[in-house]
Coordinates of C-alpha atoms in Angstrom, one line a residue:
Chain A
X15 CA -81.9 7.2 142.9
X16 CA -83.3 10.5 143.3
X17 CA -81.1 13.1 144.5
X18 CA -81.3 16.6 146.4
X19 CA -77.9 18.2 147.9
X20 CA -76.0 15.3 149.6
X21 CA -79.0 13.1 150.3
X22 CA -81.2 10.5 148.1
X23 CA -84.1 9.0 148.5
X24 CA -83.4 5.2 148.5
X25 CA -85.2 1.8 149.8
X26 CA -83.8 -0.3 152.9
X27 CA -82.4 -2.8 150.5
X28 CA -81.6 -0.6 147.9
X29 CA -79.5 1.5 150.8
X30 CA -77.8 -2.3 151.3
X31 CA -76.8 -2.4 147.6
X32 CA -75.2 1.4 147.4
X33 CA -73.5 1.6 150.5
X34 CA -71.8 -2.0 149.7
X35 CA -70.8 -0.1 146.0
X36 CA -69.6 2.7 147.5
X37 CA -67.4 0.1 150.0
X38 CA -65.6 -0.9 147.6
X39 CA -67.4 -4.3 147.2
X40 CA -67.7 -5.2 143.3
X41 CA -68.3 -8.2 143.4
X42 CA -72.1 -9.7 144.4
X43 CA -73.7 -13.2 144.3
X44 CA -76.8 -14.2 145.2
X45 CA -80.2 -16.0 144.4
X46 CA -83.4 -14.4 144.4
X47 CA -85.8 -14.7 147.7
X48 CA -88.7 -11.9 148.4
X49 CA -88.4 -9.7 150.4
X50 CA -84.8 -8.7 149.3
X51 CA -84.9 -8.9 145.3
X52 CA -84.5 -5.2 144.9
X53 CA -81.1 -6.1 146.5
X54 CA -79.4 -8.4 143.4
X55 CA -81.8 -6.7 140.8
X56 CA -79.7 -3.2 141.8
X57 CA -76.3 -4.9 141.6
X58 CA -77.0 -7.1 138.6
X59 CA -78.0 -3.6 136.9
X60 CA -74.5 -1.4 138.7
X61 CA -72.0 -4.0 139.4
X62 CA -71.4 -4.7 135.2
X63 CA -70.6 -0.9 134.6
X64 CA -67.9 -0.8 137.1
X65 CA -64.5 -1.8 136.3
X66 CA -63.9 -5.7 137.5
X67 CA -67.5 -5.6 139.0
X68 CA -69.1 -8.7 138.8
X69 CA -72.8 -10.0 139.3
X70 CA -73.4 -13.5 139.2
X71 CA -77.3 -15.0 140.1
X72 CA -76.5 -18.3 141.8
X73 CA -78.2 -21.4 141.1
X74 CA -79.2 -21.1 145.0
X75 CA -78.0 -20.0 148.2
X76 CA -75.6 -22.6 148.8
X77 CA -73.9 -22.1 145.6
X78 CA -74.4 -18.3 146.4
X79 CA -72.2 -18.3 149.6
X80 CA -69.5 -20.6 148.5
X81 CA -69.0 -18.1 145.4
X82 CA -68.6 -15.5 148.0
X83 CA -65.9 -17.7 149.6
X84 CA -64.3 -18.0 146.4
X85 CA -64.5 -14.4 145.7
X86 CA -62.9 -13.6 149.6
X87 CA -60.1 -15.6 149.6
X88 CA -58.9 -13.2 146.6
X89 CA -59.2 -10.7 148.9
X90 CA -61.8 -8.5 147.3
X91 CA -64.9 -7.0 148.7
X92 CA -67.4 -9.1 148.5
X93 CA -71.5 -9.6 149.2
X94 CA -74.3 -12.2 149.1
X95 CA -78.1 -11.0 150.9
X96 CA -81.2 -13.2 151.4
X97 CA -83.6 -13.6 153.5
X98 CA -84.5 -16.2 156.2
X99 CA -84.8 -19.4 154.5
X100 CA -82.3 -18.6 152.3
X101 CA -79.5 -17.6 155.2
X102 CA -80.4 -21.0 156.5
X103 CA -79.4 -22.6 153.5
X104 CA -75.6 -20.2 153.5
X105 CA -75.2 -21.8 156.8
X106 CA -72.3 -24.3 155.7
X107 CA -70.4 -21.6 154.3
X108 CA -70.5 -19.0 157.1
X109 CA -69.3 -21.5 159.3
X110 CA -66.3 -22.0 156.5
X111 CA -66.1 -18.4 156.1
X112 CA -65.4 -18.2 160.2
X113 CA -63.1 -21.0 160.3
X114 CA -60.9 -19.9 157.0
X115 CA -61.2 -16.1 158.4
X116 CA -63.0 -14.8 155.1
X117 CA -64.1 -11.3 155.0
X118 CA -67.7 -11.0 153.5
X119 CA -71.0 -9.1 154.3
X120 CA -74.2 -10.7 154.2
X121 CA -77.5 -9.3 154.8
X122 CA -80.3 -11.0 156.3
X123 CA -83.5 -9.3 155.4
X124 CA -85.3 -11.1 157.8
X125 CA -88.6 -12.8 157.2
X126 CA -91.4 -14.9 159.1
X127 CA -90.6 -18.5 160.0
X128 CA -89.9 -21.6 160.9
X129 CA -90.1 -23.3 157.3
X130 CA -91.1 -20.9 154.2
X131 CA -93.2 -18.7 157.2
X132 CA -94.2 -15.5 154.6
X133 CA -92.5 -12.9 153.1
X134 CA -93.7 -10.3 155.8
X135 CA -91.6 -8.7 158.1
X136 CA -90.0 -10.7 161.7
X137 CA -87.2 -10.6 163.9
X138 CA -86.9 -14.6 164.5
X139 CA -83.8 -14.9 163.3
X140 CA -81.8 -13.7 166.1
X141 CA -80.6 -16.7 167.9
X142 CA -79.3 -17.8 164.2
X143 CA -77.4 -14.9 163.6
X144 CA -76.1 -14.3 166.8
X145 CA -75.2 -18.4 168.4
X146 CA -72.9 -19.2 164.8
X147 CA -75.7 -20.2 163.1
X148 CA -73.3 -23.2 161.4
X149 CA -71.5 -26.0 163.2
X150 CA -68.9 -24.8 165.5
X151 CA -67.5 -22.5 168.0
X152 CA -67.7 -19.4 166.4
X153 CA -69.4 -16.3 166.1
X154 CA -70.4 -13.8 163.5
X155 CA -70.0 -10.0 164.2
X156 CA -74.2 -8.9 163.5
X157 CA -74.9 -5.5 162.9
X158 CA -79.1 -4.6 163.3
X159 CA -80.1 -1.3 161.7
X160 CA -83.4 0.7 162.4
X161 CA -83.8 3.5 159.6
X162 CA -82.5 3.4 156.2
X163 CA -79.6 5.4 157.0
X164 CA -78.6 3.3 159.3
X165 CA -78.5 0.0 157.0
X166 CA -76.4 2.3 154.4
X167 CA -74.1 3.1 157.8
X168 CA -74.1 -0.1 158.9
X169 CA -73.5 -2.2 155.9
X170 CA -70.4 0.1 155.3
X171 CA -69.2 -0.2 158.7
X172 CA -69.6 -4.4 158.1
X173 CA -67.3 -4.0 155.3
X174 CA -64.9 -2.5 157.6
X175 CA -65.4 -4.7 160.5
X176 CA -64.9 -7.4 158.3
X177 CA -61.5 -6.5 157.0
X178 CA -60.4 -5.2 160.2
X179 CA -61.1 -9.0 161.9
X180 CA -61.3 -11.3 159.2
X181 CA -64.5 -13.2 159.4
X182 CA -68.0 -12.3 158.0
X183 CA -70.7 -9.7 159.1
X184 CA -74.0 -10.1 159.2
X185 CA -76.7 -7.2 158.4
X186 CA -79.5 -8.2 160.4
X187 CA -82.0 -6.1 158.4
X188 CA -85.8 -6.9 158.3
X189 CA -88.0 -7.1 155.5
X190 CA -89.9 -4.0 156.4
X191 CA -86.6 -2.1 156.8
X192 CA -85.5 -3.4 153.2
X193 CA -89.6 -2.0 152.1
X194 CA -88.9 1.4 153.8
X195 CA -87.9 4.3 151.7
X196 CA -86.2 7.4 153.5
X197 CA -83.8 9.8 152.8
X198 CA -80.0 8.7 153.0
X199 CA -76.4 10.6 153.1
X200 CA -74.3 8.8 151.0
X201 CA -71.4 9.0 153.4
X202 CA -67.5 7.3 152.0
X203 CA -66.7 4.4 153.4
X204 CA -64.0 4.2 156.4
X205 CA -60.8 2.5 155.6
X206 CA -58.5 3.4 158.1
X207 CA -56.1 1.4 159.5
X208 CA -57.0 -2.0 157.9
X209 CA -54.6 -5.0 157.8
X210 CA -52.8 -6.0 154.7
X211 CA -54.8 -9.1 153.4
X212 CA -51.5 -11.1 153.2
X213 CA -53.4 -14.2 153.4
X214 CA -55.3 -13.5 149.8
X215 CA -54.8 -16.1 146.9
X216 CA -54.1 -14.0 144.1
X217 CA -51.2 -16.5 142.4
X218 CA -48.1 -17.4 143.7
X219 CA -46.3 -14.5 142.1
X220 CA -42.9 -14.0 143.4
X221 CA -43.7 -16.1 146.4
X222 CA -44.4 -19.0 148.1
X223 CA -47.8 -20.9 147.9
X224 CA -50.6 -19.9 150.5
X225 CA -53.5 -22.3 151.7
X226 CA -56.9 -21.5 153.2
X227 CA -58.1 -24.3 155.0
X228 CA -60.5 -25.3 158.1
X229 CA -59.5 -29.5 158.0
X230 CA -57.1 -29.5 160.5
X231 CA -56.0 -33.3 160.9
X232 CA -52.6 -32.6 163.4
X233 CA -53.1 -33.4 166.9
X234 CA -53.7 -30.3 169.2
X235 CA -54.0 -27.8 166.3
X236 CA -57.8 -27.8 165.7
X237 CA -57.7 -26.4 169.4
X238 CA -55.3 -23.8 169.3
X239 CA -57.2 -22.4 165.9
X240 CA -60.0 -22.7 168.0
X241 CA -58.3 -20.7 170.5
X242 CA -56.8 -18.4 167.9
X243 CA -60.4 -17.5 166.8
X244 CA -61.9 -17.3 170.6
X245 CA -59.1 -14.5 171.2
X246 CA -60.0 -13.1 168.3
X247 CA -64.3 -12.8 169.6
X248 CA -63.3 -12.0 173.1
X249 CA -61.5 -8.7 171.2
X250 CA -64.8 -8.3 169.1
X251 CA -66.4 -8.2 172.3
X252 CA -64.1 -5.7 173.8
X253 CA -64.3 -3.4 171.3
X254 CA -67.4 -3.7 169.2
X255 CA -70.4 -3.2 171.1
X256 CA -72.3 -0.6 169.8
X257 CA -76.2 0.8 171.1
X258 CA -78.4 3.9 171.3
X259 CA -79.9 5.1 174.9
X260 CA -82.7 6.8 174.5
X261 CA -83.9 8.8 177.3
X262 CA -82.5 6.8 180.4
X263 CA -81.4 9.6 182.3
X264 CA -84.3 9.8 184.4
X265 CA -86.0 5.9 183.4
X266 CA -87.9 4.0 185.9
X267 CA -88.3 1.1 183.1
X268 CA -85.9 0.0 180.2
X269 CA -87.5 -1.3 177.1
X270 CA -85.1 -3.2 175.1
X271 CA -85.8 -3.3 171.9
X272 CA -83.4 -3.4 168.4
X273 CA -84.2 -2.5 164.4
X274 CA -87.9 -1.6 163.4
X275 CA -89.5 -2.6 167.0
X276 CA -86.9 -0.1 168.6
X277 CA -88.2 2.1 166.2
X278 CA -92.2 1.8 166.9
X279 CA -91.1 1.6 170.6
X280 CA -89.4 4.6 170.5
X281 CA -92.9 5.8 169.4
X282 CA -94.3 4.3 172.5
X283 CA -91.9 6.2 174.7
X284 CA -92.5 9.8 173.3
X285 CA -96.1 9.1 174.2
X286 CA -96.3 7.6 178.0
X287 CA -93.1 10.0 178.8
X288 CA -96.2 12.6 178.0
X289 CA -98.6 10.7 180.3
X290 CA -95.5 11.1 182.6
X291 CA -94.4 7.9 182.7
X292 CA -90.5 7.8 183.0
X293 CA -89.5 5.3 180.5
X294 CA -86.3 4.4 178.2
X295 CA -85.0 2.7 175.9
X296 CA -81.4 0.6 175.0
X297 CA -81.7 -0.1 171.4
X298 CA -78.9 -2.8 170.8
X299 CA -77.5 -1.5 167.4
X300 CA -74.7 -4.5 167.7
X301 CA -76.3 -8.3 168.6
X302 CA -73.8 -10.3 168.9
X303 CA -71.2 -8.9 170.9
X304 CA -74.1 -8.0 172.6
X305 CA -74.0 -4.8 174.4
X306 CA -74.7 -6.2 177.9
X307 CA -72.4 -3.8 180.0
X308 CA -74.7 -1.0 179.0
X309 CA -77.9 -3.1 180.5
X310 CA -76.4 -4.3 183.6
X311 CA -75.1 -0.7 184.3
X312 CA -78.8 0.7 183.5
X313 CA -80.0 -1.8 186.1
X314 CA -77.7 0.4 188.6
X315 CA -80.7 2.8 188.8
X316 CA -83.4 0.8 186.7
X317 CA -85.4 -1.8 188.0
X318 CA -87.7 -3.1 185.8
X319 CA -87.1 -4.4 182.2
X320 CA -89.1 -4.7 179.2
X321 CA -88.0 -6.4 176.2
X322 CA -90.0 -6.4 173.2
X323 CA -88.9 -8.2 169.8
X324 CA -91.3 -9.6 166.8
X325 CA -90.7 -13.1 167.7
X326 CA -92.0 -15.1 171.0
X327 CA -88.4 -14.2 172.6
X328 CA -85.3 -14.8 171.3
X329 CA -82.9 -11.5 172.5
X330 CA -84.1 -11.4 175.6
X331 CA -82.1 -14.5 176.9
X332 CA -79.0 -12.1 176.5
X333 CA -80.4 -9.4 178.3
X334 CA -81.0 -12.0 181.4
X335 CA -77.9 -12.8 180.9
X336 CA -76.5 -9.5 181.0
X337 CA -78.4 -8.3 184.1
X338 CA -77.8 -12.1 185.9
X339 CA -80.8 -11.8 188.1
X340 CA -79.8 -7.4 189.2
X341 CA -83.5 -6.3 187.9
X342 CA -87.0 -7.7 186.8
X343 CA -87.1 -8.8 183.2
X344 CA -90.9 -8.9 181.4
X345 CA -91.1 -9.5 177.6
X346 CA -93.6 -8.6 174.9
X347 CA -93.8 -10.3 171.5
X348 CA -95.4 -11.5 168.9
X349 CA -94.1 -13.6 166.3
X350 CA -93.1 -12.0 163.0
X351 CA -94.7 -12.8 159.5
X352 CA -98.0 -10.1 159.3
X353 CA -97.8 -8.6 162.5
X354 CA -96.3 -4.8 162.1
X355 CA -97.0 -3.6 165.7
X356 CA -97.7 0.4 166.0
X357 CA -97.0 3.0 169.0
X358 CA -100.4 2.7 170.3
X359 CA -99.6 -1.0 171.0
X360 CA -96.7 -0.9 172.5
X361 CA -97.7 2.1 174.7
X362 CA -100.6 0.0 175.6
X363 CA -97.7 -2.8 176.9
X364 CA -95.5 -0.5 178.4
X365 CA -98.3 1.4 180.7
X366 CA -99.5 -1.7 181.9
X367 CA -95.9 -2.6 183.0
X368 CA -95.0 0.8 184.6
X369 CA -98.4 0.5 186.5
X370 CA -97.9 -2.8 187.7
X371 CA -94.5 -3.3 188.3
X372 CA -92.9 0.2 188.7
X373 CA -96.0 2.2 190.7
X374 CA -96.5 -0.8 192.6
X375 CA -92.8 -1.1 193.6
X376 CA -93.5 2.0 195.4
Chain B
X20 CA -24.6 -37.8 134.5
X21 CA -27.8 -36.3 133.1
X22 CA -30.6 -36.1 135.4
X23 CA -33.5 -37.7 133.0
X24 CA -36.4 -37.5 135.8
X25 CA -36.4 -35.3 139.2
X26 CA -39.2 -33.8 142.0
X27 CA -41.3 -31.4 140.2
X28 CA -40.0 -27.8 142.1
X29 CA -44.0 -27.1 143.1
X30 CA -44.5 -30.2 144.2
X31 CA -43.4 -30.1 148.0
X32 CA -40.6 -32.6 149.8
X33 CA -43.3 -33.4 151.2
X34 CA -44.5 -37.8 151.9
X35 CA -48.0 -38.1 150.3
X36 CA -50.7 -39.4 152.4
X37 CA -52.4 -41.7 149.9
X38 CA -52.4 -45.4 150.2
X39 CA -49.9 -47.4 148.1
X40 CA -51.1 -47.6 144.4
X41 CA -53.3 -45.0 144.9
X42 CA -53.8 -42.5 141.5
X43 CA -53.5 -38.9 143.4
X44 CA -49.9 -38.9 143.6
X45 CA -49.4 -39.4 139.6
X46 CA -52.1 -37.0 139.5
X47 CA -50.9 -34.4 141.8
X48 CA -47.0 -34.8 140.3
X49 CA -48.1 -34.2 136.7
X50 CA -50.6 -30.9 137.9
X51 CA -46.7 -29.8 139.3
X52 CA -45.5 -30.5 135.9
X53 CA -47.9 -28.9 133.9
X54 CA -47.4 -25.6 136.2
X55 CA -43.7 -25.4 136.1
X56 CA -43.4 -26.4 132.2
X57 CA -45.8 -23.2 131.5
X58 CA -46.1 -19.7 132.9
X59 CA -49.6 -21.1 134.7
X60 CA -47.6 -21.2 138.1
X61 CA -48.2 -17.3 138.9
X62 CA -51.5 -17.1 137.8
X63 CA -52.8 -20.5 139.7
X64 CA -55.6 -20.9 142.3
X65 CA -56.4 -24.8 142.9
X66 CA -59.7 -25.6 145.0
X67 CA -59.2 -28.5 146.9
X68 CA -62.4 -31.1 147.6
X69 CA -63.3 -32.7 150.4
X70 CA -62.1 -36.7 150.3
X71 CA -58.6 -37.7 150.1
X72 CA -57.2 -34.8 148.1
X73 CA -58.1 -32.4 150.3
X74 CA -54.1 -32.1 151.6
X75 CA -53.4 -30.7 148.0
X76 CA -52.0 -27.8 149.4
X77 CA -49.4 -29.9 151.6
X78 CA -48.2 -30.9 148.4
X79 CA -48.4 -28.3 145.5
X80 CA -46.6 -25.1 146.2
X81 CA -49.4 -22.9 144.8
X82 CA -52.1 -21.1 146.0
X83 CA -54.7 -23.6 146.8
X84 CA -58.1 -22.9 149.1
X85 CA -60.2 -25.7 150.4
X86 CA -63.8 -25.7 149.9
X87 CA -67.0 -27.2 151.4
X88 CA -67.7 -30.7 150.0
X89 CA -69.1 -30.2 146.5
X90 CA -69.1 -26.8 146.4
X91 CA -65.6 -26.6 144.4
X92 CA -66.9 -24.9 141.1
X93 CA -68.9 -22.8 143.2
X94 CA -65.6 -21.4 144.9
X95 CA -64.0 -21.7 141.5
X96 CA -67.0 -19.2 140.1
X97 CA -66.2 -16.5 142.6
X98 CA -62.6 -16.5 142.1
X99 CA -62.2 -16.8 138.7
X100 CA -64.8 -13.8 138.5
X101 CA -62.9 -11.8 141.1
X102 CA -59.4 -12.1 139.3
X103 CA -60.5 -13.2 135.4
X104 CA -57.4 -13.6 134.4
X105 CA -56.2 -16.4 137.0
X106 CA -55.7 -20.0 136.6
X107 CA -58.4 -21.4 138.4
X108 CA -59.1 -24.7 138.8
X109 CA -60.6 -27.6 140.7
X110 CA -60.1 -31.1 141.8
X111 CA -62.8 -33.0 142.7
X112 CA -63.4 -36.8 143.5
X113 CA -66.5 -38.4 142.3
X114 CA -68.5 -38.2 145.6
X115 CA -67.4 -34.6 145.3
X116 CA -68.5 -33.9 142.0
X117 CA -71.3 -36.1 140.9
X118 CA -73.1 -36.4 144.0
X119 CA -73.3 -33.8 146.7
X120 CA -71.7 -31.0 144.4
X121 CA -73.7 -32.1 141.1
X122 CA -75.9 -29.1 141.0
X123 CA -73.0 -26.4 141.5
X124 CA -70.7 -28.5 138.9
X125 CA -73.8 -28.7 136.7
X126 CA -74.5 -24.8 137.0
X127 CA -70.7 -23.9 136.6
X128 CA -70.7 -25.4 133.2
X129 CA -73.7 -24.7 132.0
X130 CA -73.1 -21.0 133.0
X131 CA -70.0 -21.6 131.0
X132 CA -67.4 -20.1 133.9
X133 CA -63.9 -20.6 132.3
X134 CA -62.7 -22.8 135.0
X135 CA -61.1 -26.2 134.5
X136 CA -62.2 -29.2 136.8
X137 CA -60.1 -32.1 137.4
X138 CA -62.5 -35.3 138.0
X139 CA -61.0 -38.4 139.8
X140 CA -63.1 -40.8 139.5
X141 CA -62.6 -44.4 141.5
X142 CA -66.6 -45.2 141.8
X143 CA -66.6 -45.1 145.4
X144 CA -66.3 -42.9 148.3
X145 CA -62.4 -43.3 149.4
X146 CA -62.1 -41.2 152.5
X147 CA -64.7 -42.5 154.1
X148 CA -64.2 -46.4 154.0
X149 CA -65.4 -46.9 150.0
X150 CA -69.2 -46.3 150.4
X151 CA -71.5 -46.3 147.2
X152 CA -71.1 -42.9 144.8
X153 CA -73.1 -42.1 142.4
X154 CA -70.5 -43.7 139.7
X155 CA -70.5 -46.7 141.5
X156 CA -71.5 -49.5 138.5
X157 CA -73.9 -52.3 138.4
X158 CA -73.0 -55.1 140.2
X159 CA -69.9 -53.7 142.2
X160 CA -69.9 -53.8 145.6
X161 CA -69.3 -51.5 148.2
X162 CA -69.9 -51.1 151.9
X163 CA -72.9 -49.8 151.7
X164 CA -74.0 -51.9 148.8
X165 CA -72.5 -55.0 149.8
X166 CA -74.6 -57.3 147.3
X167 CA -73.2 -55.2 144.7
X168 CA -75.5 -52.0 143.1
X169 CA -78.6 -52.9 141.6
X170 CA -80.6 -50.7 139.4
X171 CA -83.4 -52.0 141.1
X172 CA -82.7 -51.0 144.4
X173 CA -80.0 -48.4 144.5
X174 CA -80.2 -47.1 140.6
X175 CA -78.5 -46.0 137.9
X176 CA -74.9 -44.6 138.0
X177 CA -74.2 -41.0 136.5
X178 CA -71.7 -40.3 133.7
X179 CA -71.6 -36.6 135.0
X180 CA -69.0 -36.1 132.2
X181 CA -71.5 -36.8 129.4
X182 CA -74.0 -35.4 130.9
X183 CA -71.3 -32.0 130.8
X184 CA -70.3 -32.5 127.4
X185 CA -73.7 -31.8 126.5
X186 CA -73.5 -28.4 127.3
X187 CA -72.7 -25.2 125.2
X188 CA -70.6 -23.3 127.7
X189 CA -68.9 -26.4 128.1
X190 CA -65.7 -26.1 125.6
X191 CA -63.4 -29.4 126.3
X192 CA -64.6 -32.7 128.0
X193 CA -61.6 -35.7 127.8
X194 CA -62.1 -38.9 129.9
X195 CA -58.5 -41.1 130.3
X196 CA -58.0 -44.0 132.1
X197 CA -54.8 -43.6 134.5
X198 CA -53.6 -47.0 134.1
X199 CA -49.9 -46.5 132.1
X200 CA -47.2 -44.2 131.5
X201 CA -48.9 -43.7 128.1
X202 CA -52.3 -42.9 129.4
X203 CA -50.6 -40.5 132.3
X204 CA -49.0 -38.8 129.2
X205 CA -52.6 -38.3 127.5
X206 CA -53.9 -36.6 131.0
X207 CA -50.5 -34.5 130.9
X208 CA -51.7 -33.3 127.4
X209 CA -55.3 -32.8 128.4
X210 CA -54.5 -31.2 131.2
X211 CA -52.1 -28.9 128.6
X212 CA -55.1 -28.3 126.3
X213 CA -57.5 -27.9 129.3
X214 CA -55.6 -24.7 131.0
X215 CA -54.8 -23.6 127.3
X216 CA -58.6 -23.2 126.6
X217 CA -59.8 -21.8 129.5
X218 CA -56.6 -19.3 129.2
X219 CA -58.1 -18.5 125.9
X220 CA -61.8 -17.9 127.9
X221 CA -63.5 -20.5 125.9
X222 CA -65.4 -21.6 128.2
X223 CA -65.8 -25.0 131.0
X224 CA -63.2 -27.8 130.9
X225 CA -63.4 -31.0 132.5
X226 CA -60.8 -34.0 132.3
X227 CA -62.2 -37.2 133.8
X228 CA -59.3 -39.7 135.2
X229 CA -60.5 -43.4 135.7
X230 CA -58.3 -44.0 138.7
X231 CA -57.3 -46.7 141.2
X232 CA -58.6 -46.9 144.9
X233 CA -57.1 -50.5 145.7
X234 CA -57.8 -50.0 149.4
X235 CA -61.6 -49.8 149.2
X236 CA -61.2 -52.0 146.0
X237 CA -59.5 -54.8 148.4
X238 CA -56.9 -55.2 145.3
X239 CA -53.7 -55.1 144.9
X240 CA -52.2 -51.8 142.6
X241 CA -51.9 -54.2 139.9
X242 CA -54.9 -55.6 140.1
X243 CA -56.3 -52.3 140.6
X244 CA -54.9 -51.3 137.3
X245 CA -56.6 -53.9 135.1
X246 CA -59.7 -53.8 137.1
X247 CA -60.1 -50.1 135.3
X248 CA -58.9 -51.0 131.9
X249 CA -61.3 -54.5 132.4
X250 CA -64.2 -53.2 133.9
X251 CA -64.8 -49.5 134.2
X252 CA -63.3 -48.4 130.9
X253 CA -66.6 -50.7 129.6
X254 CA -69.3 -48.4 131.9
X255 CA -67.2 -44.8 131.3
X256 CA -64.8 -45.4 128.1
X257 CA -62.0 -43.1 127.8
X258 CA -61.7 -40.3 125.0
X259 CA -62.8 -36.9 124.1
X260 CA -66.2 -36.4 125.0
X261 CA -66.6 -32.7 123.5
X262 CA -63.5 -30.0 122.0
X263 CA -65.6 -26.9 120.6
X264 CA -62.8 -25.6 119.6
X265 CA -61.5 -28.7 117.7
X266 CA -64.8 -29.2 115.8
X267 CA -65.0 -25.9 115.2
X268 CA -62.1 -26.5 113.1
X269 CA -63.1 -29.3 111.2
X270 CA -66.5 -27.4 110.4
X271 CA -64.4 -23.9 109.5

């Protein structure tokens, strides 16, 4: 870690780890998988030096997520990280974490799939992260950074939201972002107004025993539990939507993209703006809850939307749901795993869309 | 009049859901007794399995969490690493521990996690209705090996305690048969010892209990006890499989 003033140069993967440690997460459980191995390596070096810190290299992602479950049950901050195939293996545990309402942060440095895919960057886990992923009626807050600074900030926010709403939070990193090296300001985490962890298992000293359970056999009680979870999800939808609006003030065409793709699209938008095309972008930062209102509101002025993803089209479904037919939605995507588009490529796509759809309509 | 037997304080005044003649009732009571008779209660965190014993939190007045099927020792690892001075123990059936959770069990033991496992072996899947378990013995009939387990067709049973006892991270493994008051006392003594070893930081400890499942065995409670003595103990002989502290004492 190189330091100059209050900024240091960090890779995206190291930023996840450093942000977590500074947020008071001194427990880490994980299993090696490329392209995120720098995170467990960093944790294995730093956590044993911290009092009460522990790093365990689990025997599998299945074990790792359940170690996270155990540590989270004690009320301490804990995290695991992995990449797509490993996150698939963790889905069982994530469902239990949601059911037991245990806070933790899980970073997924997404790589190409399906199956073993490859180790190059991708955005093909959008459905898995935003639709629950495991069995049952639940959601996970999913935050998608597009710079190393944002990886740092959102990881810390992730711990805050996990504690606030008692549940797992996913940092939807991407292989590309994990490897990228940028200056990062090491901010101090927000810990204000968090509810007391009066549910944590710490040993029943001077109090009755506590239980954490997701098996609910009594008649009608599981429905009640699910309604309770649902009320929490509705509150999150109301309060925790995050997005960035870029050059939307006079836009005739709105690009919708997240993560690294949004960053590349930004470059493309700057290019086509120089040619006089009025293009803006809405970048969802929280993938769930999805900032649908922002998109719906943009449709009051913009009739053309272009969704760009490093997948064959997953987030586009949320854009369509948000717009409910109020504007035309087009798509440009390439399956990830070896493809890194550049602003010139996106620029061509945006121009073509603009001339075919916006100009033609006039 | 002097009271000589009463409900342990840590055993909640709830009615057990277990079948008549099932061993879980006894094991729960003994756990409550051991915790109560020591200062362990305040530090105890139990991990309940998936299976008949999942409802342990309704019976024991201590901190209890559930774990996904088979993952008890991974959850235990997380808890123990988070609160190193806690007393962490899992309570698992043979399907949970030796089948779906074999990996987690082996590795927690391999790492020498300072936790204790109570391994309740009844040679079948009780809660789901008596299917074959990894511990089902050759020729034993279950609902998924109705002609009796054959080595050729279903493969051999797995003796996890024996495997685990061979690992250097494991400090203590004892197998008891829950068939008589004397044997119940053996379990109690073993549990106390396992908790003591955990407190001393000696490593992973496990007590296997050969326990009755009259409903699925289709035997009366009394015949079930006989069946453990006459059949199960032949495949799974009771005794201390490893006790590294005692062994160390001998060699010193």
